[in-house]
PDB file of C-alpha atoms in Angstrom:
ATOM      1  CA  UNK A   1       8.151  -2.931 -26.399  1.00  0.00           C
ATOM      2  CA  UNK A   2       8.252  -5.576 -29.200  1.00  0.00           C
ATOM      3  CA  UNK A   3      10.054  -8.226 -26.506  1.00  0.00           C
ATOM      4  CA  UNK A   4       6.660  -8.382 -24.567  1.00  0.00           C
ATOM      5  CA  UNK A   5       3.949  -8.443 -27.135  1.00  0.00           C
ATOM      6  CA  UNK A   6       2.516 -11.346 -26.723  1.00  0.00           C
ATOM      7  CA  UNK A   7       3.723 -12.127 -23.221  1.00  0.00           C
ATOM      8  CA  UNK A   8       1.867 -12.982 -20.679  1.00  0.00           C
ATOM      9  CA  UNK A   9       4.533 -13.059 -17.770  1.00  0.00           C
ATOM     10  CA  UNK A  10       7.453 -11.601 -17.955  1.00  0.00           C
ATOM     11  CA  UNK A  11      10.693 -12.819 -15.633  1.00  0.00           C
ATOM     12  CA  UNK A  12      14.041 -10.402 -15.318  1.00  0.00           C
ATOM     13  CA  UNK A  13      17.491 -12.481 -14.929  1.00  0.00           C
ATOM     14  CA  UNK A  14      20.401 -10.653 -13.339  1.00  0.00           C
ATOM     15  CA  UNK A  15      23.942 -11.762 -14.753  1.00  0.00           C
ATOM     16  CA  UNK A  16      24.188 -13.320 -11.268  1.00  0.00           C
ATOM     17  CA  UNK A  17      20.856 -15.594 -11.797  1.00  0.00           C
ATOM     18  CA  UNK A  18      18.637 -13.502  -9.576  1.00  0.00           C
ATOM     19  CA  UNK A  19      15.560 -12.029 -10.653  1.00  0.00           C
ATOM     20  CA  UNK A  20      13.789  -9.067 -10.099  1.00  0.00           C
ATOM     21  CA  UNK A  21      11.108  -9.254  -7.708  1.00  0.00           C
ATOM     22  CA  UNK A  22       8.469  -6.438  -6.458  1.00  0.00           C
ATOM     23  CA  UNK A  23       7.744  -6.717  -3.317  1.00  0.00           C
ATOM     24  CA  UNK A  24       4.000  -6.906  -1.452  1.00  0.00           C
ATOM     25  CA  UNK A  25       4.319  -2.687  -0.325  1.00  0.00           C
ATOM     26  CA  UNK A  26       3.887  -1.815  -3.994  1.00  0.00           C
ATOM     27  CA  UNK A  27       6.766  -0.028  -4.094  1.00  0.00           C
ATOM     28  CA  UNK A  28      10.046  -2.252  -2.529  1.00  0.00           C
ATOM     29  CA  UNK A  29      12.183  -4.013  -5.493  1.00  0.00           C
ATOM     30  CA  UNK A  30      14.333  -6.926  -4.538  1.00  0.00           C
ATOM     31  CA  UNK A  31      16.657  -9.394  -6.142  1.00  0.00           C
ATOM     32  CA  UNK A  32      15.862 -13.038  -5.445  1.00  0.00           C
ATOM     33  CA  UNK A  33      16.532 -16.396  -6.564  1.00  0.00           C
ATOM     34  CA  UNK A  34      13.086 -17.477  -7.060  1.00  0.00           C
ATOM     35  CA  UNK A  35      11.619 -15.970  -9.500  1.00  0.00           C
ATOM     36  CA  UNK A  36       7.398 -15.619  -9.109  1.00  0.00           C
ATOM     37  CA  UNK A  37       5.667 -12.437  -7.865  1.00  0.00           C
ATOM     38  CA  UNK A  38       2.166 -13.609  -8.845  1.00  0.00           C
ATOM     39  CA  UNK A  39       0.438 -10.451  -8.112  1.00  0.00           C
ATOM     40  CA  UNK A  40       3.109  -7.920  -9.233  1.00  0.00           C
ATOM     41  CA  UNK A  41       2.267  -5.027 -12.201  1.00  0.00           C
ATOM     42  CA  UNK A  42       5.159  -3.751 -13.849  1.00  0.00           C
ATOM     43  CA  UNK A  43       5.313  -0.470 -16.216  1.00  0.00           C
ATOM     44  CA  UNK A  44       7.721  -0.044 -18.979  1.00  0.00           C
ATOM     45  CA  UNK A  45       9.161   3.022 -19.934  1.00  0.00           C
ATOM     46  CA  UNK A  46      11.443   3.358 -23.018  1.00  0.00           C
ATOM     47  CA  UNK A  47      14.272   6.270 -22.262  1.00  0.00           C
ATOM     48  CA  UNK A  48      15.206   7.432 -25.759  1.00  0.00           C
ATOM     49  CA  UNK A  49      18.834   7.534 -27.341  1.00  0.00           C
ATOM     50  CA  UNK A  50      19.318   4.220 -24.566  1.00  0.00           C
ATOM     51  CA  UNK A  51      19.492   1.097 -26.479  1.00  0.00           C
ATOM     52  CA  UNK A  52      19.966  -1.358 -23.242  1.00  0.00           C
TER      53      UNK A  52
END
């Protein structure tokens, strides 16, 4: 993805200023107004004829 090149962390902001957060399990995703999950890894995976 050319948005996250050269990123080192990477914070997702909701419409409703909450951010996605992954949760200690591994696999639980939450919404949350603070922003930091220090020790999450997140994969992206581009789905094609989907521009957003």
């Amino acid at each position: 993805m050319e948005f996250f090149n050269k990123a080192k962390a990477v914070r997702l902001k909701s419409h409703l200023d909450k951010y996605l957060y992954a949760a200690d399990d591994e696999e639980t995703v939450r919404q949350t107004r603070n922003g930091s999950s220090q020790k999450a890894w997140w994969t992206v995976e581009l789905v094609d004829g989907k521009s957003h």
